[in-house]
mmCIF file of C-alpha atoms in Angstrom:
data_model
loop_
_atom_site.group_PDB
_atom_site.id
_atom_site.type_symbol
_atom_site.label_atom_id
_atom_site.label_comp_id
_atom_site.label_asym_id
_atom_site.label_seq_id
_atom_site.Cartn_x
_atom_site.Cartn_y
_atom_site.Cartn_z
ATOM 1 C CA UNK A 1336 -0.470 2.307 5.759
ATOM 2 C CA UNK A 1337 -3.867 1.556 4.458
ATOM 3 C CA UNK A 1338 -3.150 -1.859 3.070
ATOM 4 C CA UNK A 1339 -3.014 -5.203 4.873
ATOM 5 C CA UNK A 1340 -0.625 -3.880 7.539
ATOM 6 C CA UNK A 1341 -3.033 -1.049 8.400
ATOM 7 C CA UNK A 1342 -5.912 -3.529 8.656
ATOM 8 C CA UNK A 1343 -3.959 -5.628 11.154
ATOM 9 C CA UNK A 1344 -3.027 -2.545 13.171
ATOM 10 C CA UNK A 1345 -6.600 -1.325 13.512
ATOM 11 C CA UNK A 1346 -7.971 -4.828 14.157
ATOM 12 C CA UNK A 1347 -5.545 -5.347 17.045
ATOM 13 C CA UNK A 1348 -6.347 -1.882 18.393
ATOM 14 C CA UNK A 1349 -10.092 -2.559 18.375
ATOM 15 C CA UNK A 1350 -9.629 -5.830 20.239
ATOM 16 C CA UNK A 1351 -7.570 -4.107 22.950
ATOM 17 C CA UNK A 1352 -10.137 -1.331 23.152
ATOM 18 C CA UNK A 1353 -12.953 -3.839 23.758
ATOM 19 C CA UNK A 1354 -11.048 -5.640 26.492
ATOM 20 C CA UNK A 1355 -9.982 -2.486 28.324
ATOM 21 C CA UNK A 1356 -13.268 -0.642 28.078
ATOM 22 C CA UNK A 1357 -15.689 -3.514 28.559
ATOM 23 C CA UNK A 1358 -17.227 -2.734 25.197
ATOM 24 C CA UNK A 1359 -19.159 -5.542 23.503
ATOM 25 C CA UNK A 1360 -18.768 -4.004 20.038
ATOM 26 C CA UNK A 1361 -15.948 -2.046 18.402
ATOM 27 C CA UNK A 1362 -15.295 -1.085 14.794
ATOM 28 C CA UNK A 1363 -13.478 1.507 12.739
ATOM 29 C CA UNK A 1364 -11.434 2.359 9.680
ATOM 30 C CA UNK A 1365 -8.643 4.488 8.252
ATOM 31 C CA UNK A 1366 -8.591 6.899 5.352
ATOM 32 C CA UNK A 1367 -7.308 5.521 2.052
ATOM 33 C CA UNK A 1368 -6.515 8.918 0.540
ATOM 34 C CA UNK A 1369 -10.073 9.966 -0.333
ATOM 35 C CA UNK A 1370 -12.171 12.546 1.495
ATOM 36 C CA UNK A 1371 -14.233 9.800 3.095
ATOM 37 C CA UNK A 1372 -13.197 6.671 4.923
ATOM 38 C CA UNK A 1373 -14.845 3.283 5.124
ATOM 39 C CA UNK A 1374 -15.474 1.141 8.176
ATOM 40 C CA UNK A 1375 -13.219 -1.789 7.415
ATOM 41 C CA UNK A 1376 -12.722 -3.681 10.675
ATOM 42 C CA UNK A 1377 -15.421 -5.057 12.995
ATOM 43 C CA UNK A 1378 -15.183 -6.954 16.267
ATOM 44 C CA UNK A 1379 -18.091 -8.162 18.387
ATOM 45 C CA UNK A 1380 -20.671 -7.513 15.661
ATOM 46 C CA UNK A 1381 -23.331 -10.032 14.642
ATOM 47 C CA UNK A 1382 -24.008 -8.694 11.135
ATOM 48 C CA UNK A 1383 -22.041 -7.077 8.305
ATOM 49 C CA UNK A 1384 -24.315 -4.050 8.083
ATOM 50 C CA UNK A 1385 -21.487 -1.683 9.058
ATOM 51 C CA UNK A 1386 -18.746 -3.218 6.926
ATOM 52 C CA UNK A 1387 -17.683 -0.975 4.076
ATOM 53 C CA UNK A 1388 -19.878 1.900 5.250
ATOM 54 C CA UNK A 1389 -18.488 5.165 3.828
ATOM 55 C CA UNK A 1390 -18.329 7.946 6.423
ATOM 56 C CA UNK A 1391 -18.157 11.533 5.212
ATOM 57 C CA UNK A 1392 -17.228 14.594 7.335
ATOM 58 C CA UNK A 1393 -20.173 16.019 9.263
ATOM 59 C CA UNK A 1394 -22.458 13.021 8.802
ATOM 60 C CA UNK A 1395 -23.380 10.782 11.720
ATOM 61 C CA UNK A 1396 -21.276 10.310 14.824
ATOM 62 C CA UNK A 1397 -18.082 9.454 12.986
ATOM 63 C CA UNK A 1398 -18.518 12.298 10.520
ATOM 64 C CA UNK A 1399 -18.898 14.742 13.403
ATOM 65 C CA UNK A 1400 -15.720 13.379 14.983
ATOM 66 C CA UNK A 1401 -13.935 13.900 11.666
ATOM 67 C CA UNK A 1402 -15.066 17.523 11.571
ATOM 68 C CA UNK A 1403 -14.393 18.366 15.222
ATOM 69 C CA UNK A 1404 -11.344 16.127 15.678
ATOM 70 C CA UNK A 1405 -12.298 15.120 19.225
ATOM 71 C CA UNK A 1406 -14.034 12.191 20.977
ATOM 72 C CA UNK A 1407 -17.842 12.260 21.051
ATOM 73 C CA UNK A 1408 -20.379 9.895 22.643
ATOM 74 C CA UNK A 1409 -24.160 9.557 22.534
ATOM 75 C CA UNK A 1410 -26.295 7.631 25.028
ATOM 76 C CA UNK A 1411 -28.913 6.601 22.466
ATOM 77 C CA UNK A 1412 -27.779 6.828 18.843
ATOM 78 C CA UNK A 1413 -31.189 6.533 17.104
ATOM 79 C CA UNK A 1414 -32.753 9.237 19.300
ATOM 80 C CA UNK A 1415 -29.779 11.616 19.569
ATOM 81 C CA UNK A 1416 -30.307 15.179 18.387
ATOM 82 C CA UNK A 1417 -26.569 15.922 18.559
ATOM 83 C CA UNK A 1418 -25.810 14.078 15.322
ATOM 84 C CA UNK A 1419 -27.329 13.597 11.867
ATOM 85 C CA UNK A 1420 -28.821 10.234 11.007
ATOM 86 C CA UNK A 1421 -27.603 9.183 7.557
ATOM 87 C CA UNK A 1422 -26.398 5.835 8.905
ATOM 88 C CA UNK A 1423 -29.347 4.841 11.092
ATOM 89 C CA UNK A 1424 -30.259 1.831 8.945
ATOM 90 C CA UNK A 1425 -26.814 0.240 9.260
ATOM 91 C CA UNK A 1426 -26.557 1.032 12.986
ATOM 92 C CA UNK A 1427 -30.090 -0.238 13.608
ATOM 93 C CA UNK A 1428 -29.440 -3.489 11.740
ATOM 94 C CA UNK A 1429 -26.629 -4.216 14.206
ATOM 95 C CA UNK A 1430 -28.871 -3.201 17.130
ATOM 96 C CA UNK A 1431 -26.521 -0.541 18.517
ATOM 97 C CA UNK A 1432 -27.766 2.163 20.875
ATOM 98 C CA UNK A 1433 -25.095 3.794 23.044
ATOM 99 C CA UNK A 1434 -21.983 4.710 21.052
ATOM 100 C CA UNK A 1435 -18.700 6.605 21.248
ATOM 101 C CA UNK A 1436 -16.196 7.548 18.569
ATOM 102 C CA UNK A 1437 -12.631 8.853 18.821
ATOM 103 C CA UNK A 1438 -10.403 10.255 16.074
ATOM 104 C CA UNK A 1439 -7.040 8.800 15.088
ATOM 105 C CA UNK A 1440 -4.828 11.835 14.446
ATOM 106 C CA UNK A 1441 -1.404 11.615 12.814
ATOM 107 C CA UNK A 1442 0.667 14.750 12.181
ATOM 108 C CA UNK A 1443 -2.304 16.998 12.757
ATOM 109 C CA UNK A 1444 -4.647 15.184 10.379
ATOM 110 C CA UNK A 1445 -7.460 12.792 11.215
ATOM 111 C CA UNK A 1446 -6.516 9.464 9.634
ATOM 112 C CA UNK A 1447 -9.470 7.417 10.855
ATOM 113 C CA UNK A 1448 -12.063 6.817 13.582
ATOM 114 C CA UNK A 1449 -12.514 4.130 16.238
ATOM 115 C CA UNK A 1450 -16.012 3.325 17.546
ATOM 116 C CA UNK A 1451 -17.214 1.520 20.639
ATOM 117 C CA UNK A 1452 -20.852 0.619 21.251
ATOM 118 C CA UNK A 1453 -23.447 -1.012 23.506
ATOM 119 C CA UNK A 1454 -26.752 -2.538 22.536
ATOM 120 C CA UNK A 1455 -28.523 -0.744 25.398
ATOM 121 C CA UNK A 1456 -29.235 3.013 25.700
ATOM 122 C CA UNK A 1457 -26.828 3.585 28.591
ATOM 123 C CA UNK A 1458 -24.402 6.401 29.335
ATOM 124 C CA UNK A 1459 -20.904 5.220 28.536
ATOM 125 C CA UNK A 1460 -18.616 5.745 31.523
ATOM 126 C CA UNK A 1461 -15.041 6.963 31.919
ATOM 127 C CA UNK A 1462 -13.619 3.460 31.595
ATOM 128 C CA UNK A 1463 -14.903 3.001 28.061
ATOM 129 C CA UNK A 1464 -13.950 6.505 26.909
ATOM 130 C CA UNK A 1465 -10.482 6.302 28.466
ATOM 131 C CA UNK A 1466 -9.867 2.916 26.850
ATOM 132 C CA UNK A 1467 -10.930 4.260 23.460
ATOM 133 C CA UNK A 1468 -8.727 7.360 23.705
ATOM 134 C CA UNK A 1469 -5.700 5.369 24.902
ATOM 135 C CA UNK A 1470 -6.174 2.824 22.130
ATOM 136 C CA UNK A 1471 -6.394 5.607 19.553
ATOM 137 C CA UNK A 1472 -3.141 7.148 20.872
ATOM 138 C CA UNK A 1473 -1.389 3.786 20.619
ATOM 139 C CA UNK A 1474 -2.571 3.362 17.037
ATOM 140 C CA UNK A 1475 -1.388 6.885 16.252
ATOM 141 C CA UNK A 1476 2.122 6.010 17.433
ATOM 142 C CA UNK A 1477 2.144 2.904 15.234
ATOM 143 C CA UNK A 1478 0.929 4.864 12.215
ATOM 144 C CA UNK A 1479 3.440 7.645 12.899
ATOM 145 C CA UNK A 1480 6.250 5.087 12.873
ATOM 146 C CA UNK A 1481 4.936 3.522 9.656
ATOM 147 C CA UNK A 1482 4.599 6.953 8.058
ATOM 148 C CA UNK A 1483 8.204 7.792 8.931
ATOM 149 C CA UNK A 1484 9.315 4.510 7.394
ATOM 150 C CA UNK A 1485 7.178 5.141 4.322
ATOM 151 C CA UNK A 1486 8.702 8.601 3.850
ATOM 152 C CA UNK A 1487 12.197 7.113 4.160
ATOM 153 C CA UNK A 1488 11.332 4.523 1.518
ATOM 154 C CA UNK A 1489 9.862 7.247 -0.706
ATOM 155 C CA UNK A 1490 13.067 9.290 -0.418
ATOM 156 C CA UNK A 1491 15.202 6.249 -1.214
ATOM 157 C CA UNK A 1492 13.007 5.399 -4.190
ATOM 158 C CA UNK A 1493 13.273 8.968 -5.467
ATOM 159 C CA UNK A 1494 17.056 8.883 -5.086
ATOM 160 C CA UNK A 1495 17.330 5.632 -7.043
ATOM 161 C CA UNK A 1496 15.002 6.917 -9.755
ATOM 162 C CA UNK A 1497 16.975 10.151 -10.069
ATOM 163 C CA UNK A 1498 20.266 8.308 -10.359
ATOM 164 C CA UNK A 1499 18.859 5.909 -12.939
ATOM 165 C CA UNK A 1500 17.407 8.732 -15.035
ATOM 166 C CA UNK A 1501 20.660 10.671 -14.896
ATOM 167 C CA UNK A 1502 22.587 7.637 -16.089
ATOM 168 C CA UNK A 1503 20.252 6.966 -19.012
ATOM 169 C CA UNK A 1504 20.168 10.631 -20.080
ATOM 170 C CA UNK A 1505 17.099 12.591 -21.133
ATOM 171 C CA UNK A 1506 13.889 10.768 -22.187
ATOM 172 C CA UNK A 1507 14.154 9.708 -25.849
ATOM 173 C CA UNK A 1508 12.535 11.833 -28.542
ATOM 174 C CA UNK A 1509 11.142 10.634 -31.895
ATOM 175 C CA UNK A 1510 14.585 10.724 -33.568
ATOM 176 C CA UNK A 1511 16.583 9.866 -30.440
ATOM 177 C CA UNK A 1512 19.806 7.879 -30.771
ATOM 178 C CA UNK A 1513 21.798 6.640 -27.757
ATOM 179 C CA UNK A 1514 25.023 8.455 -26.986
ATOM 180 C CA UNK A 1515 28.299 6.642 -26.433
ATOM 181 C CA UNK A 1516 27.992 7.202 -22.689
ATOM 182 C CA UNK A 1517 24.457 5.805 -22.607
ATOM 183 C CA UNK A 1518 25.507 2.628 -24.442
ATOM 184 C CA UNK A 1519 28.453 2.088 -22.092
ATOM 185 C CA UNK A 1520 27.880 -1.381 -20.547
ATOM 186 C CA UNK A 1521 29.162 -0.214 -17.161
ATOM 187 C CA UNK A 1522 26.654 2.648 -17.096
ATOM 188 C CA UNK A 1523 23.787 0.325 -17.993
ATOM 189 C CA UNK A 1524 24.785 -2.174 -15.358
ATOM 190 C CA UNK A 1525 24.338 0.614 -12.801
ATOM 191 C CA UNK A 1526 20.935 1.463 -14.276
ATOM 192 C CA UNK A 1527 19.914 -2.184 -14.116
ATOM 193 C CA UNK A 1528 21.119 -2.477 -10.543
ATOM 194 C CA UNK A 1529 19.091 0.608 -9.581
ATOM 195 C CA UNK A 1530 16.062 -0.863 -11.376
ATOM 196 C CA UNK A 1531 16.363 -4.091 -9.388
ATOM 197 C CA UNK A 1532 16.784 -2.176 -6.122
ATOM 198 C CA UNK A 1533 13.658 -0.147 -6.868
ATOM 199 C CA UNK A 1534 11.555 -3.217 -7.601
ATOM 200 C CA UNK A 1535 12.686 -4.910 -4.390
ATOM 201 C CA UNK A 1536 12.058 -1.683 -2.484
ATOM 202 C CA UNK A 1537 8.535 -1.295 -3.891
ATOM 203 C CA UNK A 1538 7.255 -4.410 -2.163
ATOM 204 C CA UNK A 1539 8.328 -3.061 1.232
ATOM 205 C CA UNK A 1540 6.102 0.002 0.768
ATOM 206 C CA UNK A 1541 2.852 -0.336 2.754
ATOM 207 C CA UNK A 1542 1.035 2.313 0.714
ATOM 208 C CA UNK A 1543 -0.451 0.509 -2.345
ATOM 209 C CA UNK A 1544 -0.671 3.702 -4.393
ATOM 210 C CA UNK A 1545 2.987 4.592 -3.825
ATOM 211 C CA UNK A 1546 3.986 0.979 -4.509
ATOM 212 C CA UNK A 1547 2.157 1.083 -7.856
ATOM 213 C CA UNK A 1548 3.820 4.415 -8.736
ATOM 214 C CA UNK A 1549 7.276 2.951 -8.108
ATOM 215 C CA UNK A 1550 6.531 -0.150 -10.183
ATOM 216 C CA UNK A 1551 5.149 2.012 -12.994
ATOM 217 C CA UNK A 1552 8.322 4.103 -12.951
ATOM 218 C CA UNK A 1553 10.357 0.887 -13.115
ATOM 219 C CA UNK A 1554 8.393 -0.232 -16.164
ATOM 220 C CA UNK A 1555 8.966 3.109 -17.875
ATOM 221 C CA UNK A 1556 12.667 2.901 -17.109
ATOM 222 C CA UNK A 1557 12.824 -0.607 -18.583
ATOM 223 C CA UNK A 1558 10.932 0.363 -21.762
ATOM 224 C CA UNK A 1559 13.120 3.409 -22.316
ATOM 225 C CA UNK A 1560 16.366 1.481 -21.829
ATOM 226 C CA UNK A 1561 19.077 1.687 -24.493
ATOM 227 C CA UNK A 1562 17.078 4.352 -26.330
ATOM 228 C CA UNK A 1563 14.659 1.855 -27.875
ATOM 229 C CA UNK A 1564 11.734 2.230 -25.514
ATOM 230 C CA UNK A 1565 9.131 2.999 -28.166
ATOM 231 C CA UNK A 1566 10.226 0.212 -30.510
ATOM 232 C CA UNK A 1567 10.306 -2.265 -27.620
ATOM 233 C CA UNK A 1568 6.925 -1.189 -26.356
ATOM 234 C CA UNK A 1569 5.451 -1.683 -29.834
ATOM 235 C CA UNK A 1570 7.122 -5.066 -30.236
ATOM 236 C CA UNK A 1571 5.993 -6.199 -26.790
ATOM 237 C CA UNK A 1572 2.430 -5.186 -27.571
ATOM 238 C CA UNK A 1573 2.583 -7.189 -30.766
ATOM 239 C CA UNK A 1574 3.781 -10.399 -29.114
ATOM 240 C CA UNK A 1575 1.494 -10.101 -26.125
ATOM 241 C CA UNK A 1576 4.273 -11.018 -23.649
ATOM 242 C CA UNK A 1577 3.110 -10.066 -20.184
ATOM 243 C CA UNK A 1578 4.797 -10.946 -16.906
ATOM 244 C CA UNK A 1579 3.387 -10.414 -13.440
ATOM 245 C CA UNK A 1580 5.162 -7.866 -11.214
ATOM 246 C CA UNK A 1581 6.659 -10.666 -9.126
ATOM 247 C CA UNK A 1582 7.929 -12.486 -12.233
ATOM 248 C CA UNK A 1583 9.703 -9.298 -13.294
ATOM 249 C CA UNK A 1584 11.080 -8.891 -9.761
ATOM 250 C CA UNK A 1585 12.594 -12.364 -9.881
ATOM 251 C CA UNK A 1586 14.091 -11.814 -13.346
ATOM 252 C CA UNK A 1587 15.565 -8.490 -12.218
ATOM 253 C CA UNK A 1588 17.332 -10.326 -9.394
ATOM 254 C CA UNK A 1589 18.475 -13.103 -11.726
ATOM 255 C CA UNK A 1590 19.814 -10.470 -14.140
ATOM 256 C CA UNK A 1591 22.033 -9.124 -11.355
ATOM 257 C CA UNK A 1592 23.498 -12.594 -10.802
ATOM 258 C CA UNK A 1593 21.470 -13.468 -7.720
ATOM 259 C CA UNK A 1594 20.822 -17.099 -6.852
ATOM 260 C CA UNK A 1595 17.307 -18.270 -6.053
ATOM 261 C CA UNK A 1596 18.103 -18.068 -2.332
ATOM 262 C CA UNK A 1597 19.468 -14.530 -2.626
ATOM 263 C CA UNK A 1598 16.489 -13.438 -4.727
ATOM 264 C CA UNK A 1599 14.124 -14.937 -2.162
ATOM 265 C CA UNK A 1600 15.824 -13.018 0.651
ATOM 266 C CA UNK A 1601 15.739 -9.722 -1.263
ATOM 267 C CA UNK A 1602 12.082 -10.100 -2.229
ATOM 268 C CA UNK A 1603 10.775 -11.579 1.008
ATOM 269 C CA UNK A 1604 9.771 -14.831 -0.700
ATOM 270 C CA UNK A 1605 10.526 -18.503 -0.231
ATOM 271 C CA UNK A 1606 13.123 -20.049 -2.588
ATOM 272 C CA UNK A 1607 10.449 -22.452 -3.878
ATOM 273 C CA UNK A 1608 8.254 -19.477 -4.760
ATOM 274 C CA UNK A 1609 11.123 -17.813 -6.606
ATOM 275 C CA UNK A 1610 11.615 -21.020 -8.621
ATOM 276 C CA UNK A 1611 7.922 -21.070 -9.474
ATOM 277 C CA UNK A 1612 7.955 -17.449 -10.704
ATOM 278 C CA UNK A 1613 11.121 -18.134 -12.694
ATOM 279 C CA UNK A 1614 9.603 -21.199 -14.385
ATOM 280 C CA UNK A 1615 6.411 -19.351 -15.319
ATOM 281 C CA UNK A 1616 8.316 -16.354 -16.723
ATOM 282 C CA UNK A 1617 10.579 -18.651 -18.763
ATOM 283 C CA UNK A 1618 7.509 -20.376 -20.194
ATOM 284 C CA UNK A 1619 5.860 -17.082 -21.150
ATOM 285 C CA UNK A 1620 9.066 -15.787 -22.757
ATOM 286 C CA UNK A 1621 9.791 -19.051 -24.569
ATOM 287 C CA UNK A 1622 13.155 -19.293 -22.816
ATOM 288 C CA UNK A 1623 15.030 -22.455 -21.929
ATOM 289 C CA UNK A 1624 17.542 -21.053 -19.434
ATOM 290 C CA UNK A 1625 17.652 -18.318 -16.807
ATOM 291 C CA UNK A 1626 19.995 -16.220 -18.940
ATOM 292 C CA UNK A 1627 17.808 -16.701 -22.008
ATOM 293 C CA UNK A 1628 14.801 -15.469 -19.980
ATOM 294 C CA UNK A 1629 16.671 -12.310 -18.981
ATOM 295 C CA UNK A 1630 17.681 -11.662 -22.601
ATOM 296 C CA UNK A 1631 14.115 -12.124 -23.836
ATOM 297 C CA UNK A 1632 12.729 -9.907 -21.057
ATOM 298 C CA UNK A 1633 15.132 -7.152 -22.110
ATOM 299 C CA UNK A 1634 14.141 -7.551 -25.761
ATOM 300 C CA UNK A 1635 10.504 -7.213 -24.706
ATOM 301 C CA UNK A 1636 11.264 -4.023 -22.773
ATOM 302 C CA UNK A 1637 10.432 -5.632 -19.420
ATOM 303 C CA UNK A 1638 13.946 -5.190 -18.013
ATOM 304 C CA UNK A 1639 16.494 -2.437 -18.734
#
């Protein structure tokens, strides 16, 4: 929710807020998991003084909104005694005077703040405040929908991981040897299918941190495959074979028998892009065919 999709959502919201409220300047940002958030999107500004500004609870107008979780406005920001003034330099560089800020609240938690501003010390009227509040509510509904989708993806990812781990048995110990069940080709085909599903699923996750966690789990699953995870990891480190996440995604699809067109559809890529990733991975692995690339990727512990 805080990646590129979140940036588009807040940018569109700020533009609507300006039009509806007659506000010459609007800006804002969403939390990225930390205790502070950064102003990431600007519209109507003439400088970049506000871009990337970190807002902490209690500080400035936005920080007060974070703490009180309600809209607040000031008629003259530099002279206001209702707020602290940690951000006066950035606000002054943009020449802002009258300002309002509204919280974006999702599931009872403030996820970000939207600001509207004038360059004159005037009292902002009901039109501007109403437009800001309505815009914030619309953004909240979008984020709520994205959060629900993200939770569904998280649950599906957890289910696939659980199934894959159950099929490969317990994590290998120093003297671990694969059991007959764990070396059963049919069982490993299911593990490999789950691995491919997880990698395809990861790139539909808007949260970059969750996406990285899923891909890391996929890598661990691949290295631990067939009970030779530690030997493969050591061998891979020795050869220096490294594939990009997308190259591994493509090979995972190829390993399941997918054509370039099918892989492109699963991964949200163009067929030409899939071909490009496949060629580069084959070159890195020293492979001459698609099947040879899959075999070498498995030997390197990049695929289960």
